[in-house]
Amino acid sequence: MVVPASPSLHPPGLLVLHGNRLEWLADAVAHWLAAHPLPPLAPEIMLVPSNGMAEWLKMNLAQRWGVCAASQVELPARFIWRLYRQVLGAHTVPFESALDKAPLTWRLMQGLAAWADEDAFAPLAAYLGQGAQAATRRWQLAQTLADLFDQYQMYRVDWLNDWAAGRDLLQKPQGSSSPLPEDQAWQAELWRRVLGTVTELADQHGLRPEVHRRAIAALRGSEPTAQSLPSRVLLFGTTHLPASTLDLLAALATRIPVMLALPNPCSVYWGDIIDGRELLRATAKRHQRSASDLSAVPLEQMHAHAHPLLAAWGRQARDLVRQLDAFDESQRLQAALDVPRIDLFDDSPADSLPLLGQVQAHIRDLRPLHEHPSVTLADADQSIVFRRCHSLVRELEVLQDHLLSLMAMPGSEPLHPRDMVVMVPDIAAAAPAIRAVFGAVPRHIHAL
């Protein structure tokens, strides 16, 4: 049950919090939620980019409040489809789209068996081959293509619209387009064939792009929605959003308050340091620009004018920050929503921090490499450690020893497993070695 939102609880709008420390963003969100509680039985809607972030946020809130209850922490995709049904009515929007990933996989599985021998799908036929392995490969290919088309429905609806209309084009920024390469023309034809399998009228009206368009029009219109909307929505910890999702949140913000708490590694405008700067030269609304005009510096010389880690890894976050400028109402809403700060960047001087903190501070200040002072590492500084190992198993053995040493480090507050995140390039490939190394000690064994 969704409790009707109180019109006087909060003014509608889109409030964006930026910060370079995730725990500071969590502090600000927790303080604001506690200071402005919802009515009884009204769930707190929190959207997160991953299940791992969901668990971290719930544990963080539970540590602060003693309990984390009446909080609906979920991925944006699940919330968005439920919102479609709330806005347009459950009788007009099915429980799932006929071209969601799971049903689309089966449509592709059936279609590939019938179409693979046609000339248009020659590249696929070469992969599928013949014999006993063909069915297995067809299933694997159907799963991969379903995931691809699912991403297209989120990020590149313009491509799918062109393909459905018979135009084999790839839309580019600023309205230009280019022909679809010949070796990829089968994608457009396959999408048209898949659309042809959706014959029921209800399924056609329930396709994601069509439902999305109708929902935005309804939210921006003056008519009441089919069902009551949530009282407010919080999106926490994401570094990228599809443009379609951002458009929907902006439309929702015309009816209820929507708060975004976004990690941003840099406190100044940094769109100029990454390729694609010609698309971002409009005056930034939110963040101040750096002292020099970096858009005039050739990209091959940018390493001498901005932090290379930010330039190499920051494209998705940069795009999101820039997109938000078109919708951000934080200056107007800060006082109305009683938010003390909307830019949550620390101001610790780099020379007082360990090595990892210095790197983060230089990124925060957009400090180029030639301005970095020489670094003298303290013997106890373990903030950044490189280990060279001869195999994956040896890497994990060294990792296990290092984690145990961190949890038993004398003279400071020890770390706990909940404070740690271990990332690997391919978890499926590493899983057997992880079980072999970390499973050598049985669980629930206590030291004597």
Coordinates of N, CA and C in Angstrom, one line a residue, residues 71-280:
S71 N 11.9 1.4 5.3 CA 12.7 1.9 4.3 C 12.7 0.9 3.1
Q72 N 12.3 1.4 2.0 CA 12.2 0.6 0.8 C 13.4 0.9 -0.1
V73 N 14.5 0.1 0.1 CA 15.8 0.4 -0.6 C 15.8 -0.6 -1.8
E74 N 15.9 0.0 -3.0 CA 15.8 -0.9 -4.2 C 16.5 -0.3 -5.3
L75 N 16.6 -1.0 -6.4 CA 17.3 -0.6 -7.6 C 16.3 0.3 -8.4
P76 N 16.8 1.3 -9.2 CA 15.9 2.2 -9.9 C 15.0 1.5 -10.8
A77 N 15.4 0.5 -11.5 CA 14.5 -0.2 -12.6 C 13.3 -0.7 -11.9
R78 N 13.3 -1.3 -10.8 CA 12.1 -1.8 -10.1 C 11.2 -0.7 -9.7
F79 N 11.8 0.4 -9.2 CA 10.9 1.5 -8.8 C 10.3 2.1 -10.0
I80 N 11.0 2.3 -11.1 CA 10.5 3.0 -12.3 C 9.3 2.3 -12.8
W81 N 9.3 0.9 -12.9 CA 8.2 0.2 -13.5 C 7.0 0.3 -12.6
R82 N 7.2 0.3 -11.3 CA 6.1 0.5 -10.3 C 5.5 1.9 -10.5
L83 N 6.4 2.9 -10.7 CA 6.0 4.2 -10.8 C 5.1 4.4 -12.1
Y84 N 5.5 3.7 -13.2 CA 4.7 3.7 -14.4 C 3.2 3.3 -14.1
R85 N 3.1 2.2 -13.3 CA 1.8 1.7 -13.0 C 1.0 2.6 -12.1
Q86 N 1.7 3.3 -11.2 CA 1.1 4.3 -10.3 C 0.6 5.5 -11.1
V87 N 1.4 5.9 -12.0 CA 1.0 7.1 -12.8 C -0.1 6.9 -13.8
L88 N 0.1 5.8 -14.5 CA -0.8 5.5 -15.7 C -2.0 4.6 -15.3
G89 N -1.8 3.8 -14.2 CA -2.9 2.9 -13.8 C -2.4 1.5 -14.1
A90 N -2.7 0.6 -13.1 CA -2.2 -0.8 -13.3 C -2.9 -1.5 -14.4
H91 N -4.1 -1.0 -14.8 CA -4.9 -1.7 -15.9 C -4.3 -1.3 -17.3
T92 N -3.5 -0.3 -17.4 CA -2.9 0.1 -18.7 C -1.5 -0.3 -18.8
V93 N -0.8 -0.7 -17.7 CA 0.6 -1.0 -17.8 C 0.8 -2.4 -17.2
P94 N 1.3 -3.4 -18.0 CA 1.4 -4.8 -17.4 C 2.5 -4.9 -16.3
F95 N 2.5 -6.0 -15.7 CA 3.5 -6.2 -14.6 C 4.9 -6.1 -15.2
E96 N 5.1 -6.5 -16.4 CA 6.4 -6.4 -17.0 C 6.3 -6.2 -18.5
S97 N 7.3 -5.6 -19.1 CA 7.2 -5.3 -20.6 C 7.4 -6.6 -21.3
A98 N 6.8 -6.7 -22.5 CA 7.0 -7.9 -23.3 C 8.4 -8.0 -23.8
L99 N 9.2 -6.9 -23.8 CA 10.6 -6.9 -24.2 C 11.5 -6.7 -23.1
D100 N 11.1 -7.0 -21.8 CA 12.1 -7.0 -20.7 C 13.1 -8.1 -21.0
K101 N 14.2 -8.1 -20.2 CA 15.3 -9.0 -20.5 C 14.9 -10.5 -20.5
A102 N 14.1 -10.9 -19.5 CA 13.7 -12.4 -19.4 C 12.8 -12.8 -20.6
P103 N 11.7 -12.2 -20.8 CA 10.9 -12.6 -22.0 C 11.5 -12.4 -23.3
L104 N 12.4 -11.3 -23.4 CA 13.1 -11.1 -24.7 C 14.1 -12.2 -25.0
T105 N 14.7 -12.8 -24.0 CA 15.6 -13.9 -24.2 C 14.9 -15.0 -24.9
W106 N 13.7 -15.4 -24.4 CA 12.9 -16.5 -25.1 C 12.5 -16.1 -26.5
R107 N 12.1 -14.9 -26.7 CA 11.7 -14.5 -28.0 C 12.9 -14.6 -29.0
L108 N 14.1 -14.2 -28.5 CA 15.3 -14.3 -29.3 C 15.6 -15.8 -29.6
M109 N 15.5 -16.6 -28.5 CA 15.8 -18.0 -28.6 C 15.0 -18.7 -29.7
Q110 N 13.7 -18.3 -29.8 CA 12.8 -18.9 -30.8 C 13.1 -18.3 -32.1
G111 N 13.3 -17.0 -32.2 CA 13.6 -16.3 -33.4 C 14.9 -16.7 -34.1
L112 N 15.9 -16.9 -33.3 CA 17.2 -17.2 -33.9 C 17.1 -18.6 -34.6
A113 N 16.4 -19.5 -34.0 CA 16.2 -20.8 -34.6 C 15.6 -20.7 -36.0
A114 N 14.7 -19.7 -36.2 CA 14.0 -19.6 -37.5 C 14.7 -18.7 -38.5
W115 N 15.5 -17.7 -38.0 CA 16.0 -16.7 -38.9 C 17.5 -16.9 -39.1
A116 N 18.2 -17.7 -38.4 CA 19.6 -17.7 -38.5 C 20.2 -18.0 -39.8
D117 N 19.4 -18.8 -40.7 CA 19.9 -19.2 -42.0 C 19.7 -18.1 -43.0
E118 N 19.1 -17.0 -42.7 CA 18.9 -15.9 -43.7 C 20.2 -15.1 -43.9
D119 N 20.3 -14.5 -45.1 CA 21.5 -13.8 -45.4 C 21.7 -12.6 -44.4
A120 N 20.6 -12.0 -44.0 CA 20.8 -10.8 -43.1 C 21.4 -11.1 -41.8
F121 N 21.4 -12.4 -41.4 CA 22.0 -12.8 -40.1 C 23.2 -13.7 -40.3
A122 N 23.9 -13.6 -41.4 CA 25.0 -14.4 -41.7 C 26.1 -14.4 -40.5
P123 N 26.4 -13.2 -39.9 CA 27.3 -13.2 -38.8 C 26.9 -14.1 -37.7
L124 N 25.6 -14.1 -37.4 CA 25.1 -14.9 -36.3 C 25.2 -16.4 -36.6
A125 N 24.9 -16.7 -37.9 CA 24.9 -18.1 -38.3 C 26.3 -18.7 -38.2
A126 N 27.3 -17.9 -38.5 CA 28.7 -18.3 -38.4 C 29.1 -18.6 -37.0
Y127 N 28.5 -17.9 -36.0 CA 28.8 -18.2 -34.6 C 28.0 -19.4 -34.1
L128 N 26.8 -19.5 -34.5 CA 25.9 -20.6 -34.0 C 26.4 -22.0 -34.5
G129 N 26.8 -22.1 -35.8 CA 27.3 -23.3 -36.3 C 26.2 -24.4 -36.4
Q130 N 26.6 -25.6 -36.5 CA 25.7 -26.7 -36.6 C 26.0 -27.8 -35.6
G131 N 25.2 -28.8 -35.5 CA 25.4 -29.9 -34.6 C 24.9 -29.7 -33.2
A132 N 25.4 -30.5 -32.3 CA 24.8 -30.6 -30.9 C 25.1 -29.3 -30.2
Q133 N 26.1 -28.6 -30.5 CA 26.4 -27.3 -29.7 C 25.6 -26.1 -30.2
A134 N 24.8 -26.3 -31.3 CA 24.1 -25.1 -31.8 C 23.0 -24.6 -30.8
A135 N 22.3 -25.5 -30.2 CA 21.3 -25.1 -29.3 C 21.8 -24.4 -28.1
T136 N 23.0 -24.9 -27.6 CA 23.6 -24.2 -26.4 C 24.1 -22.9 -26.8
R137 N 24.7 -22.8 -28.0 CA 25.2 -21.5 -28.4 C 24.0 -20.5 -28.7
R138 N 22.9 -21.0 -29.2 CA 21.8 -20.2 -29.5 C 21.2 -19.6 -28.2
W139 N 21.2 -20.4 -27.1 CA 20.7 -19.9 -25.8 C 21.7 -18.9 -25.2
Q140 N 23.0 -19.1 -25.3 CA 24.0 -18.1 -24.9 C 23.9 -16.8 -25.6
L141 N 23.7 -16.9 -27.0 CA 23.6 -15.7 -27.8 C 22.3 -15.0 -27.5
A142 N 21.2 -15.7 -27.3 CA 20.0 -15.1 -26.9 C 20.1 -14.3 -25.6
Q143 N 20.8 -14.8 -24.6 CA 21.0 -14.1 -23.4 C 21.8 -12.8 -23.6
T144 N 22.9 -13.0 -24.3 CA 23.7 -11.8 -24.6 C 23.0 -10.7 -25.3
L145 N 22.2 -11.1 -26.4 CA 21.5 -10.1 -27.2 C 20.4 -9.5 -26.4
A146 N 19.7 -10.3 -25.5 CA 18.7 -9.7 -24.7 C 19.2 -8.7 -23.8
D147 N 20.4 -8.9 -23.2 CA 21.0 -7.9 -22.3 C 21.4 -6.7 -23.1
L148 N 21.9 -6.9 -24.4 CA 22.2 -5.7 -25.2 C 21.0 -4.9 -25.5
F149 N 19.9 -5.5 -26.0 CA 18.7 -4.7 -26.4 C 18.1 -4.1 -25.1
D150 N 18.2 -4.8 -24.0 CA 17.7 -4.2 -22.7 C 18.5 -2.9 -22.4
Q151 N 19.8 -2.9 -22.6 CA 20.6 -1.7 -22.4 C 20.2 -0.6 -23.4
Y152 N 20.0 -1.0 -24.7 CA 19.5 0.0 -25.7 C 18.2 0.6 -25.3
Q153 N 17.3 -0.1 -24.7 CA 16.0 0.4 -24.3 C 16.2 1.5 -23.2
M154 N 17.3 1.4 -22.4 CA 17.5 2.4 -21.4 C 18.3 3.6 -21.9
Y155 N 19.4 3.3 -22.7 CA 20.3 4.3 -23.0 C 20.2 4.8 -24.5
R156 N 19.7 4.0 -25.4 CA 19.7 4.4 -26.8 C 18.4 4.1 -27.4
V157 N 17.3 4.7 -26.9 CA 16.0 4.6 -27.4 C 15.9 5.2 -28.8
D158 N 16.7 6.2 -29.1 CA 16.7 6.9 -30.4 C 17.2 5.9 -31.5
W159 N 18.2 5.1 -31.1 CA 18.6 4.1 -32.1 C 17.5 3.1 -32.4
L160 N 16.8 2.6 -31.4 CA 15.7 1.6 -31.6 C 14.6 2.2 -32.4
N161 N 14.3 3.5 -32.1 CA 13.2 4.1 -32.9 C 13.5 4.2 -34.3
D162 N 14.7 4.6 -34.7 CA 15.1 4.6 -36.1 C 15.1 3.2 -36.7
W163 N 15.6 2.2 -36.0 CA 15.6 0.9 -36.6 C 14.2 0.4 -36.8
A164 N 13.3 0.6 -35.8 CA 11.9 0.2 -36.0 C 11.2 0.8 -37.2
A165 N 11.7 2.1 -37.5 CA 11.1 2.8 -38.7 C 11.8 2.4 -40.0
G166 N 12.7 1.5 -39.9 CA 13.4 1.1 -41.1 C 14.6 1.9 -41.5
R167 N 15.1 2.8 -40.6 CA 16.3 3.6 -40.8 C 17.5 3.0 -40.1
D168 N 18.4 2.5 -40.8 CA 19.6 1.9 -40.2 C 20.6 3.0 -39.9
L169 N 20.4 3.7 -38.8 CA 21.2 4.9 -38.5 C 21.7 4.8 -37.0
L170 N 22.7 5.5 -36.7 CA 23.2 5.7 -35.3 C 23.1 7.2 -35.0
Q171 N 22.2 7.6 -34.2 CA 22.1 9.0 -33.8 C 23.3 9.4 -33.0
K172 N 23.8 10.6 -33.2 CA 25.0 11.1 -32.5 C 24.5 12.4 -31.7
P173 N 25.4 12.9 -30.8 CA 25.1 14.1 -30.1 C 24.8 15.3 -31.1
Q174 N 24.1 16.3 -30.6 CA 23.8 17.5 -31.4 C 23.0 17.2 -32.6
G175 N 22.2 16.0 -32.7 CA 21.3 15.8 -33.7 C 21.9 15.2 -35.0
S176 N 23.2 14.9 -35.1 CA 23.7 14.3 -36.3 C 23.5 12.8 -36.2
S177 N 23.8 12.1 -37.3 CA 23.6 10.7 -37.4 C 24.6 10.1 -38.4
S178 N 24.8 8.8 -38.4 CA 25.7 8.2 -39.3 C 25.1 6.8 -39.7
P179 N 25.4 6.3 -40.9 CA 24.8 5.0 -41.2 C 25.3 3.9 -40.3
L180 N 24.5 2.9 -40.1 CA 24.9 1.8 -39.3 C 25.9 1.0 -40.1
P181 N 27.1 0.6 -39.5 CA 28.1 -0.1 -40.2 C 27.5 -1.4 -40.8
E182 N 28.0 -1.8 -42.0 CA 27.4 -3.0 -42.6 C 27.5 -4.3 -41.8
D183 N 28.6 -4.4 -41.0 CA 28.8 -5.6 -40.2 C 27.9 -5.6 -39.0
Q184 N 27.2 -4.5 -38.7 CA 26.3 -4.4 -37.6 C 24.8 -4.3 -38.0
A185 N 24.6 -4.3 -39.3 CA 23.2 -4.1 -39.8 C 22.2 -5.2 -39.3
W186 N 22.8 -6.3 -39.0 CA 21.9 -7.4 -38.5 C 21.2 -7.0 -37.2
Q187 N 21.8 -6.1 -36.4 CA 21.1 -5.7 -35.1 C 19.8 -5.0 -35.4
A188 N 19.8 -4.0 -36.4 CA 18.6 -3.3 -36.7 C 17.5 -4.3 -37.3
E189 N 17.9 -5.2 -38.1 CA 17.0 -6.2 -38.7 C 16.4 -7.1 -37.6
L190 N 17.3 -7.5 -36.7 CA 16.9 -8.4 -35.6 C 15.9 -7.7 -34.7
W191 N 16.1 -6.4 -34.4 CA 15.2 -5.6 -33.6 C 13.8 -5.5 -34.3
R192 N 13.8 -5.3 -35.6 CA 12.5 -5.2 -36.3 C 11.8 -6.6 -36.3
R193 N 12.5 -7.7 -36.4 CA 11.9 -9.0 -36.3 C 11.3 -9.2 -34.9
V194 N 12.1 -8.8 -33.9 CA 11.6 -9.0 -32.5 C 10.3 -8.2 -32.3
L195 N 10.3 -7.0 -32.8 CA 9.1 -6.2 -32.6 C 7.9 -6.8 -33.4
G196 N 8.2 -7.5 -34.4 CA 7.1 -8.2 -35.2 C 6.5 -9.3 -34.4
T197 N 7.2 -9.9 -33.4 CA 6.7 -10.9 -32.6 C 5.7 -10.4 -31.6
V198 N 5.7 -9.1 -31.3 CA 4.8 -8.6 -30.3 C 3.5 -8.2 -31.0
T199 N 2.6 -9.1 -31.0 CA 1.4 -8.9 -31.8 C 0.2 -8.5 -30.9
E200 N 0.2 -8.8 -29.6 CA -1.0 -8.4 -28.8 C -0.9 -6.8 -28.6
L201 N -2.1 -6.2 -28.7 CA -2.2 -4.8 -28.6 C -1.8 -4.3 -27.2
A202 N -2.1 -5.0 -26.1 CA -1.7 -4.7 -24.8 C -0.2 -4.7 -24.6
D203 N 0.4 -5.7 -25.2 CA 1.9 -5.8 -25.2 C 2.5 -4.7 -25.9
Q204 N 2.0 -4.3 -27.0 CA 2.5 -3.2 -27.8 C 2.5 -1.9 -27.0
H205 N 1.4 -1.6 -26.3 CA 1.2 -0.4 -25.5 C 2.1 -0.5 -24.2
G206 N 2.5 -1.7 -23.9 CA 3.3 -1.9 -22.6 C 4.8 -1.9 -22.9
L207 N 5.3 -1.6 -24.1 CA 6.7 -1.6 -24.3 C 7.3 -0.4 -23.6
R208 N 8.5 -0.6 -23.1 CA 9.1 0.4 -22.2 C 9.2 1.8 -22.8
P209 N 9.7 2.1 -24.0 CA 9.8 3.4 -24.5 C 8.4 4.1 -24.6
E210 N 7.4 3.4 -25.0 CA 6.0 4.0 -25.1 C 5.5 4.3 -23.7
V211 N 5.6 3.4 -22.7 CA 5.2 3.6 -21.4 C 5.9 4.8 -20.7
H212 N 7.2 4.9 -21.0 CA 8.0 5.9 -20.4 C 7.5 7.3 -20.9
R213 N 7.3 7.4 -22.2 CA 6.8 8.7 -22.8 C 5.5 9.1 -22.2
R214 N 4.5 8.1 -22.1 CA 3.2 8.4 -21.5 C 3.3 8.8 -20.1
A215 N 4.2 8.2 -19.3 CA 4.4 8.5 -17.9 C 4.9 9.9 -17.7
I216 N 5.9 10.3 -18.5 CA 6.4 11.7 -18.3 C 5.4 12.7 -18.7
A217 N 4.6 12.5 -19.8 CA 3.6 13.4 -20.1 C 2.5 13.5 -19.0
A218 N 2.2 12.4 -18.4 CA 1.2 12.5 -17.3 C 1.7 13.2 -16.1
L219 N 3.0 13.0 -15.8 CA 3.6 13.7 -14.6 C 3.7 15.2 -14.8
R220 N 4.0 15.6 -16.0 CA 4.1 17.0 -16.3 C 2.8 17.7 -16.6
G221 N 1.7 16.9 -16.8 CA 0.4 17.4 -17.0 C -0.3 17.9 -15.8
S222 N -1.5 18.4 -15.9 CA -2.2 18.9 -14.7 C -3.2 17.9 -14.1
E223 N -3.4 16.8 -14.8 CA -4.3 15.8 -14.3 C -3.7 15.0 -13.2
P224 N -4.5 14.5 -12.2 CA -4.0 13.7 -11.1 C -3.6 12.3 -11.7
T225 N -2.6 11.7 -11.0 CA -2.1 10.4 -11.4 C -3.1 9.3 -11.0
A226 N -3.0 8.2 -11.6 CA -4.0 7.1 -11.4 C -3.9 6.6 -9.9
Q227 N -2.8 6.6 -9.3 CA -2.6 6.2 -7.9 C -1.8 7.2 -7.2
S228 N -1.8 7.2 -5.9 CA -1.1 8.2 -5.1 C 0.4 7.9 -5.2
L229 N 1.2 9.0 -5.3 CA 2.6 8.9 -5.4 C 3.3 8.8 -4.1
P230 N 4.5 8.3 -4.0 CA 5.2 8.3 -2.7 C 5.4 9.7 -2.2
S231 N 5.7 9.9 -0.9 CA 5.8 11.2 -0.3 C 7.1 11.9 -0.8
R232 N 8.1 11.1 -1.0 CA 9.4 11.7 -1.5 C 10.2 10.5 -2.0
V233 N 11.3 10.8 -2.7 CA 12.2 9.8 -3.3 C 13.6 10.2 -3.1
L234 N 14.5 9.3 -2.6 CA 15.9 9.6 -2.4 C 16.7 8.7 -3.3
L235 N 17.6 9.2 -4.1 CA 18.5 8.4 -4.9 C 19.9 8.6 -4.4
F236 N 20.6 7.5 -4.0 CA 21.8 7.6 -3.2 C 23.0 6.8 -3.9
G237 N 24.1 7.5 -4.0 CA 25.3 6.8 -4.3 C 25.6 6.5 -5.8
T238 N 24.8 6.9 -6.7 CA 25.0 6.5 -8.1 C 26.0 7.5 -8.8
T239 N 26.8 7.0 -9.7 CA 27.7 7.9 -10.5 C 27.2 8.0 -11.9
H240 N 26.2 7.3 -12.3 CA 25.7 7.5 -13.7 C 24.2 7.1 -13.7
L241 N 23.5 7.8 -14.6 CA 22.1 7.5 -14.8 C 21.7 7.6 -16.3
P242 N 20.9 6.7 -16.8 CA 20.5 6.9 -18.2 C 19.7 8.2 -18.3
A243 N 19.8 8.8 -19.4 CA 19.1 10.1 -19.7 C 17.6 9.9 -19.5
S244 N 17.1 8.8 -19.9 CA 15.6 8.5 -19.7 C 15.2 8.5 -18.3
T245 N 16.1 7.9 -17.4 CA 15.8 7.8 -16.0 C 15.8 9.2 -15.4
L246 N 16.8 10.0 -15.8 CA 16.9 11.4 -15.3 C 15.7 12.2 -15.7
D247 N 15.2 12.0 -16.9 CA 14.1 12.8 -17.4 C 12.8 12.4 -16.6
L248 N 12.7 11.1 -16.2 CA 11.6 10.7 -15.4 C 11.6 11.2 -14.0
L249 N 12.8 11.2 -13.4 CA 13.0 11.8 -12.1 C 12.7 13.3 -12.1
A250 N 13.1 14.0 -13.1 CA 12.8 15.4 -13.2 C 11.3 15.6 -13.3
A251 N 10.6 14.8 -14.1 CA 9.2 14.9 -14.2 C 8.5 14.6 -12.9
L252 N 9.0 13.6 -12.2 CA 8.4 13.2 -10.9 C 8.6 14.4 -9.9
A253 N 9.8 15.1 -10.0 CA 10.1 16.2 -9.1 C 9.1 17.4 -9.3
T254 N 8.3 17.4 -10.3 CA 7.3 18.5 -10.4 C 6.1 18.2 -9.5
R255 N 6.0 16.9 -9.0 CA 4.9 16.5 -8.1 C 5.4 16.4 -6.6
I256 N 6.6 15.8 -6.4 CA 7.0 15.5 -5.1 C 8.5 15.9 -5.0
P257 N 9.1 16.0 -3.8 CA 10.5 16.3 -3.7 C 11.3 15.0 -4.0
V258 N 12.4 15.2 -4.8 CA 13.3 14.2 -5.2 C 14.7 14.6 -4.8
M259 N 15.4 13.8 -4.0 CA 16.7 14.2 -3.5 C 17.7 13.2 -4.1
L260 N 18.8 13.7 -4.7 CA 19.9 12.9 -5.2 C 21.1 13.2 -4.4
A261 N 21.7 12.2 -3.8 CA 23.0 12.3 -3.1 C 24.1 11.6 -3.9
L262 N 24.9 12.4 -4.6 CA 25.8 11.8 -5.6 C 27.3 12.0 -5.3
P263 N 28.0 10.9 -5.3 CA 29.5 11.1 -5.2 C 30.1 11.9 -6.3
N264 N 30.8 12.9 -6.0 CA 31.5 13.7 -7.0 C 32.9 13.9 -6.5
P265 N 33.9 13.4 -7.2 CA 35.3 13.5 -6.7 C 35.9 14.8 -6.8
C266 N 35.3 15.8 -7.5 CA 36.0 17.1 -7.7 C 35.0 18.2 -7.3
S267 N 35.5 19.2 -6.6 CA 34.6 20.3 -6.1 C 34.5 21.4 -7.1
V268 N 35.2 21.4 -8.2 CA 35.1 22.4 -9.3 C 34.6 21.8 -10.6
Y269 N 34.2 22.6 -11.5 CA 33.8 22.1 -12.8 C 34.9 21.4 -13.5
W270 N 34.7 20.2 -14.0 CA 35.8 19.4 -14.6 C 35.4 18.8 -15.9
G271 N 34.4 19.2 -16.5 CA 34.0 18.7 -17.8 C 35.0 19.0 -18.9
D272 N 35.8 20.0 -18.7 CA 36.8 20.4 -19.8 C 37.9 19.4 -19.9
I273 N 38.2 18.6 -18.9 CA 39.4 17.8 -18.9 C 39.2 16.5 -19.6
I274 N 38.0 16.1 -20.2 CA 37.8 14.9 -20.8 C 37.3 15.1 -22.2
D275 N 37.7 14.1 -23.1 CA 37.2 14.2 -24.5 C 35.7 14.4 -24.6
G276 N 35.3 15.1 -25.6 CA 33.8 15.5 -25.6 C 33.5 16.8 -25.1
R277 N 34.6 17.6 -24.9 CA 34.4 18.9 -24.2 C 33.5 19.9 -25.0
E278 N 33.5 19.7 -26.4 CA 32.7 20.6 -27.2 C 31.3 20.5 -26.9
L279 N 30.8 19.4 -26.2 CA 29.4 19.3 -25.9 C 29.1 20.0 -24.5
L280 N 30.1 20.4 -23.8 CA 29.9 20.8 -22.4 C 30.4 22.3 -22.2

